[in-house]
mmCIF file of C-alpha atoms in Angstrom:
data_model
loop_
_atom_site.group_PDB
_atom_site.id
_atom_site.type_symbol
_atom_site.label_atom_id
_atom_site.label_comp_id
_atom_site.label_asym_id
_atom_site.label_seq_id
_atom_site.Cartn_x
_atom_site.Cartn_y
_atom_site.Cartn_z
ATOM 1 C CA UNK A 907 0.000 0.000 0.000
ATOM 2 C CA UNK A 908 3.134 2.534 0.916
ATOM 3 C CA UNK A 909 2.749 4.536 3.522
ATOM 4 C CA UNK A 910 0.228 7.324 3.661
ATOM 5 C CA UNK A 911 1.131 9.479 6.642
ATOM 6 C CA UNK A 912 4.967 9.808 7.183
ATOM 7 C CA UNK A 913 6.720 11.840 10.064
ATOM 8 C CA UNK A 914 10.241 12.380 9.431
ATOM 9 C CA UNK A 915 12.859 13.030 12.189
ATOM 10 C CA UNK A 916 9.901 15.620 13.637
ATOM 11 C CA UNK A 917 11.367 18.390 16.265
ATOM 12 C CA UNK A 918 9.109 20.500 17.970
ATOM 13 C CA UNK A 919 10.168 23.565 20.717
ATOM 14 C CA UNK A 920 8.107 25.760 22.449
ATOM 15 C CA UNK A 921 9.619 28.622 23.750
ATOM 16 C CA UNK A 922 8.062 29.927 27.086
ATOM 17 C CA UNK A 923 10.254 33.484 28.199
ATOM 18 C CA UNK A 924 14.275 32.146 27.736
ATOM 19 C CA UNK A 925 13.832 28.537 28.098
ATOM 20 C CA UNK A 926 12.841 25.946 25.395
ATOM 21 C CA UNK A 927 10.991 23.354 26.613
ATOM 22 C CA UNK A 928 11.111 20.422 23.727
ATOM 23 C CA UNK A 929 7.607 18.524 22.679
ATOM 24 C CA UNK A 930 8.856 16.913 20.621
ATOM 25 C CA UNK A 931 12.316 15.011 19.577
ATOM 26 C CA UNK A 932 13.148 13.262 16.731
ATOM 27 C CA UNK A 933 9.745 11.761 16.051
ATOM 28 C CA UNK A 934 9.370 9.308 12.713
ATOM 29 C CA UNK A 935 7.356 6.805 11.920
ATOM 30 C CA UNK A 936 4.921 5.909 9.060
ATOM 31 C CA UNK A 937 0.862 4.790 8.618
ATOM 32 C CA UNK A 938 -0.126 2.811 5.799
ATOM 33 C CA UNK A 939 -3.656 3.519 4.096
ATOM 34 C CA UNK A 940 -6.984 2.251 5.759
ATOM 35 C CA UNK A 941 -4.806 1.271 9.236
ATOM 36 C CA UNK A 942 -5.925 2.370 12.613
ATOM 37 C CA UNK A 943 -3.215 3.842 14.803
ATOM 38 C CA UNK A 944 -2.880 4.299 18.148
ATOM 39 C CA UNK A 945 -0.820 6.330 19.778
ATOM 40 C CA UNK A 946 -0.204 5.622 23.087
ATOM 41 C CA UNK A 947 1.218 7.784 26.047
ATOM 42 C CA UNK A 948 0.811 9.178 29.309
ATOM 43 C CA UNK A 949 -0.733 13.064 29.523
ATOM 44 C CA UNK A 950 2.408 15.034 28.581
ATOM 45 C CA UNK A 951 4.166 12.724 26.397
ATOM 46 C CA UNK A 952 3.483 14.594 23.310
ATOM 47 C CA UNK A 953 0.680 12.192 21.788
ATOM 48 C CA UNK A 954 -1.723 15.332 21.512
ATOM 49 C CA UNK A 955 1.523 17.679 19.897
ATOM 50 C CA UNK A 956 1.565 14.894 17.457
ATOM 51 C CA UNK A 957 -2.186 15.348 16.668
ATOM 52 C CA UNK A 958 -2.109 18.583 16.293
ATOM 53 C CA UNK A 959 0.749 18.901 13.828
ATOM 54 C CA UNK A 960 -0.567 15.794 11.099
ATOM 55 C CA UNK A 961 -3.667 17.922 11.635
ATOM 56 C CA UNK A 962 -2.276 21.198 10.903
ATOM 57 C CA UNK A 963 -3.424 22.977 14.277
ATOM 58 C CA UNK A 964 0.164 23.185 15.153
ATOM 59 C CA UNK A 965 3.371 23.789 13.288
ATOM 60 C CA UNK A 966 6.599 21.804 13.645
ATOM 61 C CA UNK A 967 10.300 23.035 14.602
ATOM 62 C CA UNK A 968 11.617 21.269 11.790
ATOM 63 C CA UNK A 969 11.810 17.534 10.309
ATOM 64 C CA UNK A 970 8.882 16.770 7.744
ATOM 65 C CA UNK A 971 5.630 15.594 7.701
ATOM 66 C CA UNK A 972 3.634 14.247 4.791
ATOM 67 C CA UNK A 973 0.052 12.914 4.048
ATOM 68 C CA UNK A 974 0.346 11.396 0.950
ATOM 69 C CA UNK A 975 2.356 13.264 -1.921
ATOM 70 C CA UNK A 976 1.929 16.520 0.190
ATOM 71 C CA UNK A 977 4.610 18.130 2.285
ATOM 72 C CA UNK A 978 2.202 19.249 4.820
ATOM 73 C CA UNK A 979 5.117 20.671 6.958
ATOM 74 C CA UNK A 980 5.985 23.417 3.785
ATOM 75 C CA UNK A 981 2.445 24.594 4.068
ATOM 76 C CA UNK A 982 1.645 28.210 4.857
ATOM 77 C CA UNK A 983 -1.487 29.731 6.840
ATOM 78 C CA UNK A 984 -3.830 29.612 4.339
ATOM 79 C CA UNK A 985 -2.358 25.715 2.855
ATOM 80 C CA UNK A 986 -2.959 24.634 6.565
ATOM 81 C CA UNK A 987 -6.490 26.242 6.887
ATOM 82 C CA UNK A 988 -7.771 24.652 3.325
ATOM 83 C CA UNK A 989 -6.088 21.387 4.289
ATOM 84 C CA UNK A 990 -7.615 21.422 7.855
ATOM 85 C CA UNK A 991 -10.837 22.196 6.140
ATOM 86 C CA UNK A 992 -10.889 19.525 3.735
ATOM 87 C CA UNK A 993 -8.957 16.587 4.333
ATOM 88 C CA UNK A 994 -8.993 15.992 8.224
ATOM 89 C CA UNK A 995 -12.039 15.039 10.551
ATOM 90 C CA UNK A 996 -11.545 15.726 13.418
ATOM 91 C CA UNK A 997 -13.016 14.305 16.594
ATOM 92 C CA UNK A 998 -12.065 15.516 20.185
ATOM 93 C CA UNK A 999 -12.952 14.257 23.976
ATOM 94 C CA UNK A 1000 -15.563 17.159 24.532
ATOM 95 C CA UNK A 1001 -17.769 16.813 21.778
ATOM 96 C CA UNK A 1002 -17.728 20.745 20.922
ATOM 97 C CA UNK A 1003 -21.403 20.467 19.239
ATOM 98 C CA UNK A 1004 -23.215 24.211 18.786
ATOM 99 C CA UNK A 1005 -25.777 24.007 20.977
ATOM 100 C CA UNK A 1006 -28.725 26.091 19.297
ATOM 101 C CA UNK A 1007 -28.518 23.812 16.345
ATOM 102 C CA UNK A 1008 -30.332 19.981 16.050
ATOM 103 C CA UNK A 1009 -27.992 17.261 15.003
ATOM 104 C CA UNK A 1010 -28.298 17.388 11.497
ATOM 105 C CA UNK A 1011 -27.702 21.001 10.987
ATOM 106 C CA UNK A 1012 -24.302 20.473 13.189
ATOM 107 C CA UNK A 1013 -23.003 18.396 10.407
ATOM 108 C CA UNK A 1014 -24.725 19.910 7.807
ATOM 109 C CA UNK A 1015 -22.727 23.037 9.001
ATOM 110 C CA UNK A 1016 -19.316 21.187 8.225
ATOM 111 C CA UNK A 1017 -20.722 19.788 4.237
ATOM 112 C CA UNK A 1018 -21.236 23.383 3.176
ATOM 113 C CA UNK A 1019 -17.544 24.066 3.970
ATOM 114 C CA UNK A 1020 -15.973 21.195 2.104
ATOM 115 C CA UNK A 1021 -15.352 20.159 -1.676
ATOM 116 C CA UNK A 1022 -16.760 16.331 -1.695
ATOM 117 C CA UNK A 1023 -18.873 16.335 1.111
ATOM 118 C CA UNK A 1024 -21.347 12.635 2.003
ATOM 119 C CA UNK A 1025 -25.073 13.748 3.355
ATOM 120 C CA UNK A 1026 -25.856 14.894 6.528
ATOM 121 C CA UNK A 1027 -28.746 12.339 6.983
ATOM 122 C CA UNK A 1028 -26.850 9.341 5.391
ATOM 123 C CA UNK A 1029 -23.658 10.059 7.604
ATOM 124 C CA UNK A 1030 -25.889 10.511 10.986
ATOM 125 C CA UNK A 1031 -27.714 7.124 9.566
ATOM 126 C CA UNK A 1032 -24.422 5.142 9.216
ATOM 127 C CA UNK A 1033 -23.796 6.324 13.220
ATOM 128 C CA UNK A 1034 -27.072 4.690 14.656
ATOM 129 C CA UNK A 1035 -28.837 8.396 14.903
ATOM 130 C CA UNK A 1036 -31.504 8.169 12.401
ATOM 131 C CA UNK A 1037 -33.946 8.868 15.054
ATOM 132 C CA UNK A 1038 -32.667 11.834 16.490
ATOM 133 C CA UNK A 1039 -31.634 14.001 13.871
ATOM 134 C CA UNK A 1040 -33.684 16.849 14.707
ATOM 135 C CA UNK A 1041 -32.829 16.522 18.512
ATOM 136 C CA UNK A 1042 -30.348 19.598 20.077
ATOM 137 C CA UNK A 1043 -27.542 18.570 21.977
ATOM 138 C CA UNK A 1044 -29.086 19.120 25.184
ATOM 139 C CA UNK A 1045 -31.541 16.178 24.359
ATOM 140 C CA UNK A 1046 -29.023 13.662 23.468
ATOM 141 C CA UNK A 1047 -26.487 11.332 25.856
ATOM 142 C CA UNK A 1048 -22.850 11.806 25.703
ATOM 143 C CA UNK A 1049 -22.550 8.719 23.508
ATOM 144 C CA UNK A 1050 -25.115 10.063 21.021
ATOM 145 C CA UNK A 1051 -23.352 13.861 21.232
ATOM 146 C CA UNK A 1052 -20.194 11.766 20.198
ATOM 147 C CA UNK A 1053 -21.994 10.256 17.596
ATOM 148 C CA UNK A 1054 -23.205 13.637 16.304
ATOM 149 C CA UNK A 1055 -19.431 14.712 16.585
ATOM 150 C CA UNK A 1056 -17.913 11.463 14.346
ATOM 151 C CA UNK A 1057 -20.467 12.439 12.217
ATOM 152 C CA UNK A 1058 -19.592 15.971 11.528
ATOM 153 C CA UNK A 1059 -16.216 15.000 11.021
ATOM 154 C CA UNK A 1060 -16.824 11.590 8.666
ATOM 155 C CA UNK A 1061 -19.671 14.067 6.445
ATOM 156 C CA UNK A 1062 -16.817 16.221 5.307
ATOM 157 C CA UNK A 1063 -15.421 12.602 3.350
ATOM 158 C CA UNK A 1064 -11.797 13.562 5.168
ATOM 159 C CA UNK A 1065 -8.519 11.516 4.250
ATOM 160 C CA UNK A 1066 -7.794 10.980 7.953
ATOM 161 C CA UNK A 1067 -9.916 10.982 10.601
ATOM 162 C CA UNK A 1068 -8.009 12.119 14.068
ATOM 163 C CA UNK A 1069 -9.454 11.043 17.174
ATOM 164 C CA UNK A 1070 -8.160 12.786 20.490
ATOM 165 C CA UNK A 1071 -8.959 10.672 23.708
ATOM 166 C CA UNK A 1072 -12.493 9.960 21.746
ATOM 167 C CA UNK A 1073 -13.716 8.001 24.664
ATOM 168 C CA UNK A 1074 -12.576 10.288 27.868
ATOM 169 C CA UNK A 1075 -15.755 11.795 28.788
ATOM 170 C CA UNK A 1076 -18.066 8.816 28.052
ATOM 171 C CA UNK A 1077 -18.732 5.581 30.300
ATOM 172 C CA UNK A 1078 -17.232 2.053 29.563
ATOM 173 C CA UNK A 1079 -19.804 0.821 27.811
ATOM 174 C CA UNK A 1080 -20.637 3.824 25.883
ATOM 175 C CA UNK A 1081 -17.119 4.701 24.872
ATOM 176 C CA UNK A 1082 -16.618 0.768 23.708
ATOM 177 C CA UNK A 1083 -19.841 1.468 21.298
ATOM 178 C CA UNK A 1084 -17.699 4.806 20.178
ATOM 179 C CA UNK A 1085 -14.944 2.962 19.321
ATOM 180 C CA UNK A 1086 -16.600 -0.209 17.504
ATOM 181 C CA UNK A 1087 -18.180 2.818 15.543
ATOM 182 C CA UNK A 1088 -14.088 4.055 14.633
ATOM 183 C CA UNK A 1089 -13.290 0.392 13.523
ATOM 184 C CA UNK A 1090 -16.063 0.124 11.795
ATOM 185 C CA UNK A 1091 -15.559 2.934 10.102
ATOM 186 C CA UNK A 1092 -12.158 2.331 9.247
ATOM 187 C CA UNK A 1093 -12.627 -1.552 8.207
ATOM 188 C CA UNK A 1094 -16.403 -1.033 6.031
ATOM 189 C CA UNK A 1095 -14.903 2.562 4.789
ATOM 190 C CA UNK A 1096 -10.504 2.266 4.393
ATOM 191 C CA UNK A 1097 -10.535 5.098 6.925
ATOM 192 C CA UNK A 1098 -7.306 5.842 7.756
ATOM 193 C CA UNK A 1099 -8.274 6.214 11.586
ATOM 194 C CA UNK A 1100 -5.913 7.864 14.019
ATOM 195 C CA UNK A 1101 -6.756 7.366 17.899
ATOM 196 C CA UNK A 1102 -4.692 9.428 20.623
ATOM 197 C CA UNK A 1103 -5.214 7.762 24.344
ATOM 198 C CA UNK A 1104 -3.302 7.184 27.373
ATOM 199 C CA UNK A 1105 -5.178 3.739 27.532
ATOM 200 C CA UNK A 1106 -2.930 0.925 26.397
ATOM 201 C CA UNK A 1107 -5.811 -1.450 26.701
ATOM 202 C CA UNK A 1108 -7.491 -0.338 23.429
ATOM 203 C CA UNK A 1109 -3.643 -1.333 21.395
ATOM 204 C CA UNK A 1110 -5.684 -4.636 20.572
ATOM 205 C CA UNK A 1111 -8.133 -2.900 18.350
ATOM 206 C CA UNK A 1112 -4.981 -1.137 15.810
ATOM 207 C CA UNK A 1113 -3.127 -2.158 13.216
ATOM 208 C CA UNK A 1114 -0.081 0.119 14.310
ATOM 209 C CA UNK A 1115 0.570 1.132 17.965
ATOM 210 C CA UNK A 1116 3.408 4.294 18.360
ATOM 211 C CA UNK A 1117 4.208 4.746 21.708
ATOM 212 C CA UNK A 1118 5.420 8.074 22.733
ATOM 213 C CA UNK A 1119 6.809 9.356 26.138
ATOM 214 C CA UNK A 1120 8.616 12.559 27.040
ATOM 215 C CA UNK A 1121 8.613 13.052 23.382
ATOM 216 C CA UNK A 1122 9.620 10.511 21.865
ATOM 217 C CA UNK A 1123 9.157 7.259 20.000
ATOM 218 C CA UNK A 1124 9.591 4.255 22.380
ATOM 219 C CA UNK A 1125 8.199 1.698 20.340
ATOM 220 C CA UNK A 1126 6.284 0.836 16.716
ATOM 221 C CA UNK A 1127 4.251 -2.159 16.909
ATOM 222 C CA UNK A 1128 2.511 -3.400 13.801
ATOM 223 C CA UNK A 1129 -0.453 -6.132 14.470
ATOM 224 C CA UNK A 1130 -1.439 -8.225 12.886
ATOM 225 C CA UNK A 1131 -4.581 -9.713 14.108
ATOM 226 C CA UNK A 1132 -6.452 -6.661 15.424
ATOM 227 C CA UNK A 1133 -9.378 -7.596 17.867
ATOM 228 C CA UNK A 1134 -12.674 -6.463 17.139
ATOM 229 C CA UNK A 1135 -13.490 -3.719 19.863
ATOM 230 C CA UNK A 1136 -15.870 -6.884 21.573
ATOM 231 C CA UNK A 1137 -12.728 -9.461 21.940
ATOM 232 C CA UNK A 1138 -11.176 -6.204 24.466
ATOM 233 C CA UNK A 1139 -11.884 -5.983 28.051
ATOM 234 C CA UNK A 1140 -10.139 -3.126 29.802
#
């Protein structure tokens, strides 16, 4: 398949008055097409830093980063906003819905912004949610505000979905229906899914595992027989 996301010897430095504190050192490693990836690492390890850079939300220090044929570390402002715009979904531990609007026209808000966009009601129908399109986030459960939230970010037809701690603010058995929702996804779909946690008990649901601490890279792990979310008690 040849790998779709690559990092390349990644540095990133944040500068707070005259010290440099370092995020980020030396960070490379590659995702192949249609994989999940986890990666894995305690609060302050630099998982979310990684996010945020493949996403564009955050620059790098220097190395390079690519998604696909683009050098998504050379882009400017504007390169960054289109490319956050269009090819990343993006899907957080707080759900960040807008509250005044029902479910539908939170994704619908997302289509009108993008190139290729799917259908608000077909996405929202693939999630379980048929029934509650026209509710406001006030009316729905965590899981189903979730649901609302994966399908904002699937409707825009991204080229990566990025999942921060997608699970965090949901119960166990809630947050296990979120993330047999991501592998599904991912399998039925050849999402390339991306899942930042600090729980190493959901590495039995990825294809790739990067482990990150104070960081860096401690170990890639490809696997080979990943579990379906029900085979994974944690």
């Amino acid at each position: 398949m040849g790998s779709f996301v690559r990092f390349e010897n990644v540095n990133k430095e944040y500068r707070v008055g005259d010290m440099k504190l370092s995020a980020l050192r030396d960070v490379s490693f590659d995702i192949d097409k249609g994989e999940i990836c986890i990666i894995l690492g305690q609060s302050g390890a630099g998982k979310t830093t990684i996010l945020n850079i493949l996403g564009g939300m955050d620059t790098l220090t220097s190395g390079k980063v690519y998604l696909g044929e683009k050098e998504i570390s050379s882009f400017n402002k504007n390169e960054l906003t289109t490319y956050r715009r269009e090819d990343i979904g993006f899907v957080f531990q707080f759900y960040n819905l807008i509250p005044n609007l029902t479910a539908i026209e939170n994704v619908e808000i997302v289509t009108q912004m993008t190139k290729n966009p799917l259908p608000a009601d077909q996405v929202l129908k693939s999630v379980g949610l048929e029934d509650r399109m026209v509710h406001f986030p006030a009316q729905l459960s965590g899981g189903e505000q979730q649901r609302v939230a994966i399908a904002r970010a699937l409707a825009k037809n991204p080229k990566l979905l990025l999942c921060d701690e997608p699970t965090g603010a949901l119960d166990y058995k809630t947050g296990r229906q979120i993330l047999q929702l991501l592998q599904d996804q991912s399998r039925k779909n050849g999402m390339l899914v991306v899942i930042v946690t600090h729980n190493s008990a959901l590495a039995g649901m990825a294809d790739r595992i990067v482990q990150v601490k104070s960081g860096t890279i401690i170990s890639i792990d490809k696997n080979e027989n990943a579990l379906p979310i029900k085979e994974i008690e944690w």
